[in-house]
XYZ file of C-alpha atoms in Angstrom:
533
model
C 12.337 34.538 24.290
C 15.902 33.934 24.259
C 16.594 33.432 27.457
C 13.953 30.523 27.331
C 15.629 29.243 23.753
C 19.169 29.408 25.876
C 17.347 27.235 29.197
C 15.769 24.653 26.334
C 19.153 24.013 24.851
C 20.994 23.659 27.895
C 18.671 21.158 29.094
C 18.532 18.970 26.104
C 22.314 19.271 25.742
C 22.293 17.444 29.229
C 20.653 14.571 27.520
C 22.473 14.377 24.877
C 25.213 11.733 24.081
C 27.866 12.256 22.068
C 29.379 14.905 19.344
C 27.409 14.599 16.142
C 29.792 14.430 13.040
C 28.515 16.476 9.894
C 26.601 14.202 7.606
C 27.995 12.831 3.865
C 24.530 11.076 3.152
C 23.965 10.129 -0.385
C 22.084 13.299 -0.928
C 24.870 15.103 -1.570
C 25.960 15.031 -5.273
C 28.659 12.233 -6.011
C 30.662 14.573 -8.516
C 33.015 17.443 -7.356
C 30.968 20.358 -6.910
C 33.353 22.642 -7.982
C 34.428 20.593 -11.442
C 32.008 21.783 -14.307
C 28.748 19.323 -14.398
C 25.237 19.224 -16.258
C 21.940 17.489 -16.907
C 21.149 16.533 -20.305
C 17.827 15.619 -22.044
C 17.524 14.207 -25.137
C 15.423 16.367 -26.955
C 14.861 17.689 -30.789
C 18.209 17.799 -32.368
C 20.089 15.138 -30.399
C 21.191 15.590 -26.183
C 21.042 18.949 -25.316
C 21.895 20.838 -21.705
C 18.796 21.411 -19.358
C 20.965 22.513 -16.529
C 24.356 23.371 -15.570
C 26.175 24.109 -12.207
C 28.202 27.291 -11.384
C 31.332 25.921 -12.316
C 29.744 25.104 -16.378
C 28.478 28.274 -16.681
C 31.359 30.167 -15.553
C 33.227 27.714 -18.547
C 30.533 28.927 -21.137
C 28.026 26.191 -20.716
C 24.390 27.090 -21.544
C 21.010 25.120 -20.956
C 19.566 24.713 -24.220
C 23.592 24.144 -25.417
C 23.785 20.448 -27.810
C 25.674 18.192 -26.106
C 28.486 18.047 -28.684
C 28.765 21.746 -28.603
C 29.589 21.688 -25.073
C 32.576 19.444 -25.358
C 34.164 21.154 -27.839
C 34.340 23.568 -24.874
C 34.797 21.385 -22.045
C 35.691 17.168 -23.342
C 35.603 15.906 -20.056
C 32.383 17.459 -19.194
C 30.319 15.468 -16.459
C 27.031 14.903 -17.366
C 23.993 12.933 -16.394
C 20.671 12.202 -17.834
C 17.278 14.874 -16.514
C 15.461 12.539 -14.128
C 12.150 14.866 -13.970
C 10.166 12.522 -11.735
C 12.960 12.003 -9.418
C 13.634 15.539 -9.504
C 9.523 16.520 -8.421
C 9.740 13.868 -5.593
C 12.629 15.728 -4.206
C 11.521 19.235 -4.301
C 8.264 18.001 -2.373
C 10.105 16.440 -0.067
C 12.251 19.677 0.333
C 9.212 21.920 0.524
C 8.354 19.260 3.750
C 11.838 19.940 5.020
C 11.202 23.863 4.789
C 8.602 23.869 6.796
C 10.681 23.986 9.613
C 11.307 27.564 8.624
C 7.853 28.434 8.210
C 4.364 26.093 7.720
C 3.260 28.318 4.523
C 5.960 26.630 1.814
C 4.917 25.481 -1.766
C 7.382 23.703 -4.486
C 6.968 25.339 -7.821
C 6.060 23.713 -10.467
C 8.587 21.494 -12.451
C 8.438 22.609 -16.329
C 9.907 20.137 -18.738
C 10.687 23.431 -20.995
C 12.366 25.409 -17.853
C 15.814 25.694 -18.016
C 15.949 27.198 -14.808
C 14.799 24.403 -12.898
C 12.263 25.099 -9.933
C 12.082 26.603 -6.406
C 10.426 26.458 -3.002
C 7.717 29.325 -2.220
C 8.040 30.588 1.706
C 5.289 32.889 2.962
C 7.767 33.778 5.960
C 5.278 37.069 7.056
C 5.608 36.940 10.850
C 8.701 33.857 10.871
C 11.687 36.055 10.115
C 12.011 37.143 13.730
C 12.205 33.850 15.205
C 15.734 33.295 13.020
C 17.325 36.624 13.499
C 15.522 38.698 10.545
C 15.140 37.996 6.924
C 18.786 37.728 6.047
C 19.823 35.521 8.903
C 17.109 33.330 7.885
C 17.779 33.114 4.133
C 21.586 32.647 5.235
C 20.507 29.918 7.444
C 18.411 28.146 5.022
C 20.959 28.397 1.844
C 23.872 27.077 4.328
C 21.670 23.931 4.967
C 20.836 23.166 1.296
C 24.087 24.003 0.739
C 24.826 21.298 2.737
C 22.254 18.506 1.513
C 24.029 19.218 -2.289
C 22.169 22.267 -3.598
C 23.434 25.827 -5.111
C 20.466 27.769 -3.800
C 20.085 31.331 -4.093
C 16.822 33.587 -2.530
C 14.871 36.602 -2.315
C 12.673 38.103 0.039
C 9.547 40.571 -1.342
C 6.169 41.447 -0.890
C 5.150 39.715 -3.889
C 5.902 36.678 -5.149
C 6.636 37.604 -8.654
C 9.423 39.664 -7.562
C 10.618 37.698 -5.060
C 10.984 34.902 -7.713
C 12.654 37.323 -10.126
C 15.028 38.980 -7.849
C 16.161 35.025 -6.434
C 17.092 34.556 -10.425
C 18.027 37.153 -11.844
C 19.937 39.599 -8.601
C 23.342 40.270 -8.289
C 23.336 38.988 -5.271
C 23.196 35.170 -3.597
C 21.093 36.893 -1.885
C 18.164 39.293 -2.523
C 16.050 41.282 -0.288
C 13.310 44.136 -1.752
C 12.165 46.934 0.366
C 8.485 47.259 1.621
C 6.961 49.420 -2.032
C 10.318 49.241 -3.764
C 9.614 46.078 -5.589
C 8.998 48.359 -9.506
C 12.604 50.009 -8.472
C 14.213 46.635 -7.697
C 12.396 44.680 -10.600
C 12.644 47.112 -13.691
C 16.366 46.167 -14.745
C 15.711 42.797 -14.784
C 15.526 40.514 -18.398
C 11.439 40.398 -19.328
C 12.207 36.523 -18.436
C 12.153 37.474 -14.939
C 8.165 37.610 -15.571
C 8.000 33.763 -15.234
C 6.844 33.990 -19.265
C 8.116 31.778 -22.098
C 11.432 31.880 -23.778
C 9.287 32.736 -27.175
C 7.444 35.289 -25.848
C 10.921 37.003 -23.733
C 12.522 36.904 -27.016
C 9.817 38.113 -29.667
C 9.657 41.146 -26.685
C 13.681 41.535 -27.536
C 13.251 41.926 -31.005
C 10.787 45.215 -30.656
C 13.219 46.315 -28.019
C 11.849 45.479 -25.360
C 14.525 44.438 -23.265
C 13.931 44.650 -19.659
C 10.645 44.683 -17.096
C 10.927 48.770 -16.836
C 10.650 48.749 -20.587
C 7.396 47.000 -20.153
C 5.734 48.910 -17.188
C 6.261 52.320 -19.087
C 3.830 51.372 -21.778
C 0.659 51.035 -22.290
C -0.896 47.723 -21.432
C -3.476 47.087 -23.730
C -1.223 46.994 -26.837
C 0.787 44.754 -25.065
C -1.595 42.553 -24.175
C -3.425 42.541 -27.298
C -0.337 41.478 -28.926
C 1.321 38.649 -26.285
C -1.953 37.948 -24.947
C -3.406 38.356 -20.847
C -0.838 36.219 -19.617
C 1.941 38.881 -20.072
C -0.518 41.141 -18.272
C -1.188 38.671 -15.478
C 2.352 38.302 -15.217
C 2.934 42.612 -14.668
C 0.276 43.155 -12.540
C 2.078 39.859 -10.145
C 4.993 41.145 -9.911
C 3.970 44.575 -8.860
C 1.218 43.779 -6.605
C -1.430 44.776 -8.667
C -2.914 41.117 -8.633
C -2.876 39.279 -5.700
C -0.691 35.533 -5.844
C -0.333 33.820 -2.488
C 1.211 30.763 -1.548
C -0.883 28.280 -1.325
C 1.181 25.593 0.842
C 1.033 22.396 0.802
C 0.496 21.993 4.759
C -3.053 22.327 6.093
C -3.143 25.124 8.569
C -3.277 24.378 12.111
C -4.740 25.583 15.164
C -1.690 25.177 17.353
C 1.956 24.897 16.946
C 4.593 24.380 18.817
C 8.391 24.503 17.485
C 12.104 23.812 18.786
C 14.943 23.987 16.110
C 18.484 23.206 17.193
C 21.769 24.787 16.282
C 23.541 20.694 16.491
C 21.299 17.855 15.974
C 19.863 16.008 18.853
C 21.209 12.394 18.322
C 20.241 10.375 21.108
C 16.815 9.311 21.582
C 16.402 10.421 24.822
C 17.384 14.056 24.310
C 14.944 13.359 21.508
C 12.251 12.600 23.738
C 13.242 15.709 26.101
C 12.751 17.925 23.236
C 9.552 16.355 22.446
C 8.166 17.181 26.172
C 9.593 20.645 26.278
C 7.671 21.064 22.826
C 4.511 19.508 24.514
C 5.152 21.874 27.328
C 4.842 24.920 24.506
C 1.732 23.335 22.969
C 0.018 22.778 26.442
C 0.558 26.841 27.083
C -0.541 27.875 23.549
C -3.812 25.495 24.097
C -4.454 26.602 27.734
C -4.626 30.483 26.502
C -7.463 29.595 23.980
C -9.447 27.267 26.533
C -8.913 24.180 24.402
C -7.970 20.932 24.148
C -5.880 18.678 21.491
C -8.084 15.622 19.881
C -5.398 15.128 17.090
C -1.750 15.663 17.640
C 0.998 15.433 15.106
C 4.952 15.210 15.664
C 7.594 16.287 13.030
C 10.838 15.335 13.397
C 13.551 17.292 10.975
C 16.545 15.158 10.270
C 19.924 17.075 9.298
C 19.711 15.514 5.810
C 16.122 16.756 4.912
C 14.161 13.367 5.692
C 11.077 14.230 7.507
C 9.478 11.998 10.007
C 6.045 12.166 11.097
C 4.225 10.809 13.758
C 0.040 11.200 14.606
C -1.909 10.881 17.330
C -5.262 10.642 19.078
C -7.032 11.669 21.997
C -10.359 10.234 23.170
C -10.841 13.925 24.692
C -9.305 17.296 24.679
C -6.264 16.815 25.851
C -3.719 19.704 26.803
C -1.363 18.034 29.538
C 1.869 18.174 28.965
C 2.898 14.916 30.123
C 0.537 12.645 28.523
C 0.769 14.536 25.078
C 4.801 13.589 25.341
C 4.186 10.430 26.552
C 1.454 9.397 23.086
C 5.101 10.149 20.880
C 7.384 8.902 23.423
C 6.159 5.232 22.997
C 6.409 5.779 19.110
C 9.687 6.436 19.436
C 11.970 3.280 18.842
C 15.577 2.929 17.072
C 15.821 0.894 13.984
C 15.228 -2.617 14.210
C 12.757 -2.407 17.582
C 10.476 -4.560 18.806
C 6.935 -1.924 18.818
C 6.383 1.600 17.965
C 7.466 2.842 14.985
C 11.096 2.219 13.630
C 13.141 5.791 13.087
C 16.266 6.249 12.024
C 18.068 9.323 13.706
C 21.249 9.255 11.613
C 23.384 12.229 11.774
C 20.617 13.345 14.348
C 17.346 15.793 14.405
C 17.846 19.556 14.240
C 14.434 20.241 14.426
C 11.260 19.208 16.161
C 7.491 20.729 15.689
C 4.111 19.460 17.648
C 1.052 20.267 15.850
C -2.730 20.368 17.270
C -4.630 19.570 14.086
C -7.638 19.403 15.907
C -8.824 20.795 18.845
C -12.352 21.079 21.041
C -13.151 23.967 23.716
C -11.901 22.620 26.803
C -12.511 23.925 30.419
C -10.965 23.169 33.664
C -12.484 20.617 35.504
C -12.578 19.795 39.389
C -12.621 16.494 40.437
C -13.702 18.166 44.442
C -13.440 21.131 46.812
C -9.816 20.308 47.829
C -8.185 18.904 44.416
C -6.789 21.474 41.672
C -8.352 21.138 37.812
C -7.761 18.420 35.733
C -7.639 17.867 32.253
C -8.494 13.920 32.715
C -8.931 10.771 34.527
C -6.517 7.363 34.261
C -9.336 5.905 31.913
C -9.070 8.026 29.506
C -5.213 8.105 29.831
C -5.264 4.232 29.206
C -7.652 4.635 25.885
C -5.297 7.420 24.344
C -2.066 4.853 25.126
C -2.936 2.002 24.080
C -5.002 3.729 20.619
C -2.135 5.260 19.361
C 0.259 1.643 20.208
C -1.995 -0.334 19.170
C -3.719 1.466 16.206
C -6.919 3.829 16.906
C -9.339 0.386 15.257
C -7.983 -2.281 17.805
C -9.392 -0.774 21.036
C -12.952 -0.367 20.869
C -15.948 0.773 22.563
C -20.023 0.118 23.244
C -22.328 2.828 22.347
C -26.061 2.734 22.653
C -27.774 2.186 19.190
C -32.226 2.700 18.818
C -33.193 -0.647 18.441
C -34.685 -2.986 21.063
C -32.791 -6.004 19.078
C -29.902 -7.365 21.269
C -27.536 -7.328 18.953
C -28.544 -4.262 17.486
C -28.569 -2.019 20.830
C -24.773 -1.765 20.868
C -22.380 -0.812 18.415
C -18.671 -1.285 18.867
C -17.053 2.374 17.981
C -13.237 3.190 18.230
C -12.715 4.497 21.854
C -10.741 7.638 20.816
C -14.050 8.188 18.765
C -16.878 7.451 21.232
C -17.235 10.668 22.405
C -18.016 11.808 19.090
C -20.811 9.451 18.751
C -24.279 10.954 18.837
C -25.921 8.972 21.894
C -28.404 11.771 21.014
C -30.055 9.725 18.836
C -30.739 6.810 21.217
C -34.645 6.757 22.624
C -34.706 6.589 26.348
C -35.625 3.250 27.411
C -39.338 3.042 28.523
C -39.571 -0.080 31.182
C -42.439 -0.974 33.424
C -40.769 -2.747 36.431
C -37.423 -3.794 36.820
C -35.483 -4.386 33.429
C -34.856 -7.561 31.580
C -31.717 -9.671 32.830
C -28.801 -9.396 29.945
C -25.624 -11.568 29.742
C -22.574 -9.957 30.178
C -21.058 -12.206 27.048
C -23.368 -12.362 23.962
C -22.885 -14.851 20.954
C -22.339 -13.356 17.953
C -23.753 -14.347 15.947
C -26.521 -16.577 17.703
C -25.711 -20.466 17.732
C -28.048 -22.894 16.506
C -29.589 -25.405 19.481
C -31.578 -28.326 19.527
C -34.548 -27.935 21.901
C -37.629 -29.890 23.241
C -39.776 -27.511 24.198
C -43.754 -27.614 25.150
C -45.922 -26.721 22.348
C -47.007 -23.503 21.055
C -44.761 -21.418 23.850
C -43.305 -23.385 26.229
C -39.474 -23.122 27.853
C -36.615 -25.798 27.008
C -37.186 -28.917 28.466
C -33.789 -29.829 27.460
C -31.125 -28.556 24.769
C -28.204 -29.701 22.710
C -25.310 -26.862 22.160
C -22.133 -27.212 21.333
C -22.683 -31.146 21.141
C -23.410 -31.012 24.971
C -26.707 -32.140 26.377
C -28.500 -29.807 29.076
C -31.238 -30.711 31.474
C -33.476 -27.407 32.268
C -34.210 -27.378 35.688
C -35.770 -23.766 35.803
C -36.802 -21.111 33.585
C -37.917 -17.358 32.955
C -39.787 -15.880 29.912
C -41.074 -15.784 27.198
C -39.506 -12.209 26.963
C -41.586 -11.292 23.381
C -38.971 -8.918 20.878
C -40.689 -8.229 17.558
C -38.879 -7.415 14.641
C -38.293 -4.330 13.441
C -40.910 -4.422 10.596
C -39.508 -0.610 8.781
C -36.318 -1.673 8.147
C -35.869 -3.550 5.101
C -33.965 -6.221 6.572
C -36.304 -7.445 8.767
C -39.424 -7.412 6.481
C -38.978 -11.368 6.427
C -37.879 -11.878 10.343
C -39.744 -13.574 12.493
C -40.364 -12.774 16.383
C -38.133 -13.561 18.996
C -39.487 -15.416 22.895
C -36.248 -14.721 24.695
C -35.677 -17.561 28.106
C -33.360 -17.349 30.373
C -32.848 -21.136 31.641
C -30.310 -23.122 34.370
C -29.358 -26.830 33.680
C -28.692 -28.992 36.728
C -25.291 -27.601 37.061
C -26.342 -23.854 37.591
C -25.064 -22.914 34.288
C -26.916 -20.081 33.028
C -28.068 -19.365 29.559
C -30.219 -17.196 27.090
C -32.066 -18.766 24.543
C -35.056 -17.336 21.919
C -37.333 -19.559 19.706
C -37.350 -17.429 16.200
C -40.749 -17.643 15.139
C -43.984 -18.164 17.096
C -45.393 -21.903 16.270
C -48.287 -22.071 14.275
C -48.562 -18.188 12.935
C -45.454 -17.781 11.660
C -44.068 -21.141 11.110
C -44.578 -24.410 11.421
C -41.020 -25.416 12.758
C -39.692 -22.851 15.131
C -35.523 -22.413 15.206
C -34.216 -22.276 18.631
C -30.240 -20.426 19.040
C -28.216 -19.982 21.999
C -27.429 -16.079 22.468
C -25.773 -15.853 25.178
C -23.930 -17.014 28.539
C -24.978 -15.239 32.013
C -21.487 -15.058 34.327
């Protein structure tokens, strides 16, 4: 495995340009990190403190703290005003960036009452390895949000409650429980490290109840007959006693496949190298479960957490290589291009991931004795590349609909859908002789004509369309199509004698009277359906 990490690098380093300098994007916090700085709220009793850096605490500052109090500590205190919406927004969008870590992340909730702020949930159960181990991993993903302008700090445990509470409340930057240690490594910690109010933490201080070990040596029911089931809920979490997994925000996938980088890939074509090599992944993972990709999505990790994604479509299973590369390699434009999608690479990509989302069984197929298996033909290579640059509604195909109406016997489906359309439900067609003559091009809808015509059921004589006059020099029919009398929409129609006629020119053209003369009307309507090539 990392031998083949070692060949993908080298190869994409080939590609690549030029020496990526370390980003200063505006994420990163204007003010001097290391200078004291906090986020105020105005609240009850005048701006108070909701947050503080390292560098305020370390000077005394306290969330909670009044505003005035804290400069009579520190007067040149940097502040600036809670943005809570802003603040949401960016912890989704940094639960998106995580997922390059693992697909199972989750950002916790945002409490307008939390002074601790809020975190990012990882299920990272079978991830770890691919970084190195849990440490390597949390020290890889606190030096990058270190970088993008946050003072992170994590745990690792085999519950969430006690990963949470060792992240907040350890000794250590970073915190990793034992499999079955997690009452040893929790029962030291403030009762606050239950993820329970302020109130409640503090009427438990009061009866001397200080820490979580103080709580799991007594009996529960008094406890929870005096804080309420919440404070039980919140034991049996933390211990394992109640199950709490993350639910992430990502839909699970079938497939994956997954390249991160230790320097960012910042020109497009190693880019688009990493995106085949990735393909290359996805294409093995598919051909060991005998399927095939019908929707494909690209994520593309920039260095400064922005997260772009790209989706595609396949009119069938699809599991070469090539042409899943080459569906995101036309989406793939700088700034300012002329098609595809516009992306800005910036300081560059670190990470890439290619996603089946869905997938159909797929065999290997045999176009003769002498070829190898395919996967497809040109056709539907042609479909899948012009869907997904076009858009999946702009190329469009026929299907077979039950109904002997012209225009009702077709229906124009997106082609990357067609296959999914149930031609099931389409009657064979019951002829006696040879079947009646269609126009390639049909009007839609029909054009009014003016016709003389023998009475009650004769062919044109002559026509008027399109302000032109036509001479009929031969014609075929009546071809008789009654209307469809159960549906509702044709409870008032009338029925259709369908001629084909040819003026003196040869021109070619089919015509229907709507309405037989004399039983259903008085004054037939004649309209021009269609043109014969």
């Amino acid at each position: 495995m990392g031998l083949r990490a070692e060949m993908q690098q080298s190869e994409i380093a080939r590609l690549r340009g030029r020496k990526s300098p370390r980003p200063s994007h505006g994420l990163r916090p204007s003010h001097n990190q290391a200078a004291p700085f906090a986020l105020i709220e105005a609240q009850q009793g005048g701006l108070r403190i909701v947050a503080v850096n390292s560098a305020g605490t370390q000077a005394g500052i306290r969330p909670g703290q009044r505003l005035a109090d804290a400069r009579t500590l520190i007067p040149g205190l940097d502040v600036v005003e809670r943005d809570m919406a802003g603040d949401e927004a960016r912890l989704v969008k940094l639960a998106a960036w995580a997922t390059r870590f693992t697909p199972w992340t989750r950002a916790e909730e945002l409490s307008p009452l939390a002074h601790e702020g809020a975190g990012l949930f990882l299920d990272i159960s079978g991830c770890a390895h691919l970084f190195g181990g849990e440490t390597a991993l949390l020290q890889d993903l606190l030096t990058r949000m270190n970088r993008l302008g946050h003072d992170a700090r994590a745990g690792v445990a085999d519950t969430l409650g006690a990963a949470w509470a060792v992240a907040r409340h350890g000794q250590q930057k970073i915190s990793i429980v034992k499999p079955g240690a997690e009452r040893e490594a929790i029962s030291s910690l403030p009762t606050t490290a239950l993820r329970i109010s302020q109130g409640m933490a503090d009427d438990l201080t009061r009866l001397g109840l200080m820490t979580i070990g103080d709580l799991l040596g007594r009996p529960r029911a008094p406890l929870v007959a005096r804080f309420g089931a919440v404070l039980g809920r919140q034991l049996d979490a933390i211990i394992g006693a109640r199950a709490e997994p993350v639910a992430p925000e990502a839909v699970r996938v079938p497939a994956r496949a997954r390249l991160l980088f230790a320097d960012p890939l910042i020109a497009l074509d190693g880019i688009i190298a990493a995106i085949a090599l990735a393909a290359r992944d996805l294409a093995g993972e598919l051909d060991n479960r005998q399927q095939g990709a019908r929707q494909l999505r690209l994520r593309l990790y920039r260095v400064d957490a922005e997260l772009f994604t790209f989706e595609a479509g396949t009119s069938q299973a699809l599991r070469d290589a090539d042409r899943i590369a080459a569906l995101f390699a036309e989406k793939l434009v700088p700034s300012g291009g002329v098609s595809g999608s516009d992306i800005d690479i910036g300081y560059g990509i670190e990470g890439v991931v290619l996603e089946a989302c869905a997938v159909d069984a797929m065999g290997a197929r045999q176009k003769d004795l002498t070829s190898g298996p395919e996967d497809g033909s040109s056709l539907e290579e042609l479909i899948d590349r012009l869907s997904n640059r076009l858009g999946a509604n702009r190329v469009m195909q026929l299907k077979g609909q039950a109904s002997h109406i012209p225009e009702r016997a077709q229906v124009a489906v997106p082609a990357l859908a067609a296959n999914d359309f149930k031609e099931s439900d389409v009657p064979p067609l019951v002829m006696y002789g040879d079947a009646p003559l269609r126009p390639i091009r049909m009007l839609t809808p029909p054009e009014p004509v003016e016709v003389v015509a023998e009475v009650p059921e004769g062919p044109p004589r002559q026509f008027r369309w399109r302000r032109m006059l036509h001479a009929v020099t031969r014609a075929d029919g009546p071809e008789r199509l009654a209307p469809e009398w159960w549906l509702p929409a044709d409870k008032e129609a009338a029925t259709r004698d369908y001629f084909r006629v040819e003026d003196g020119e040869g021109r070619r053209f089919w015509l229907y009277r709507d309405g037989l003369y004399e039983r259903e009307t008085d004054a037939p309507r004649w309209f021009m359906h269609g043109v014969f090539a």
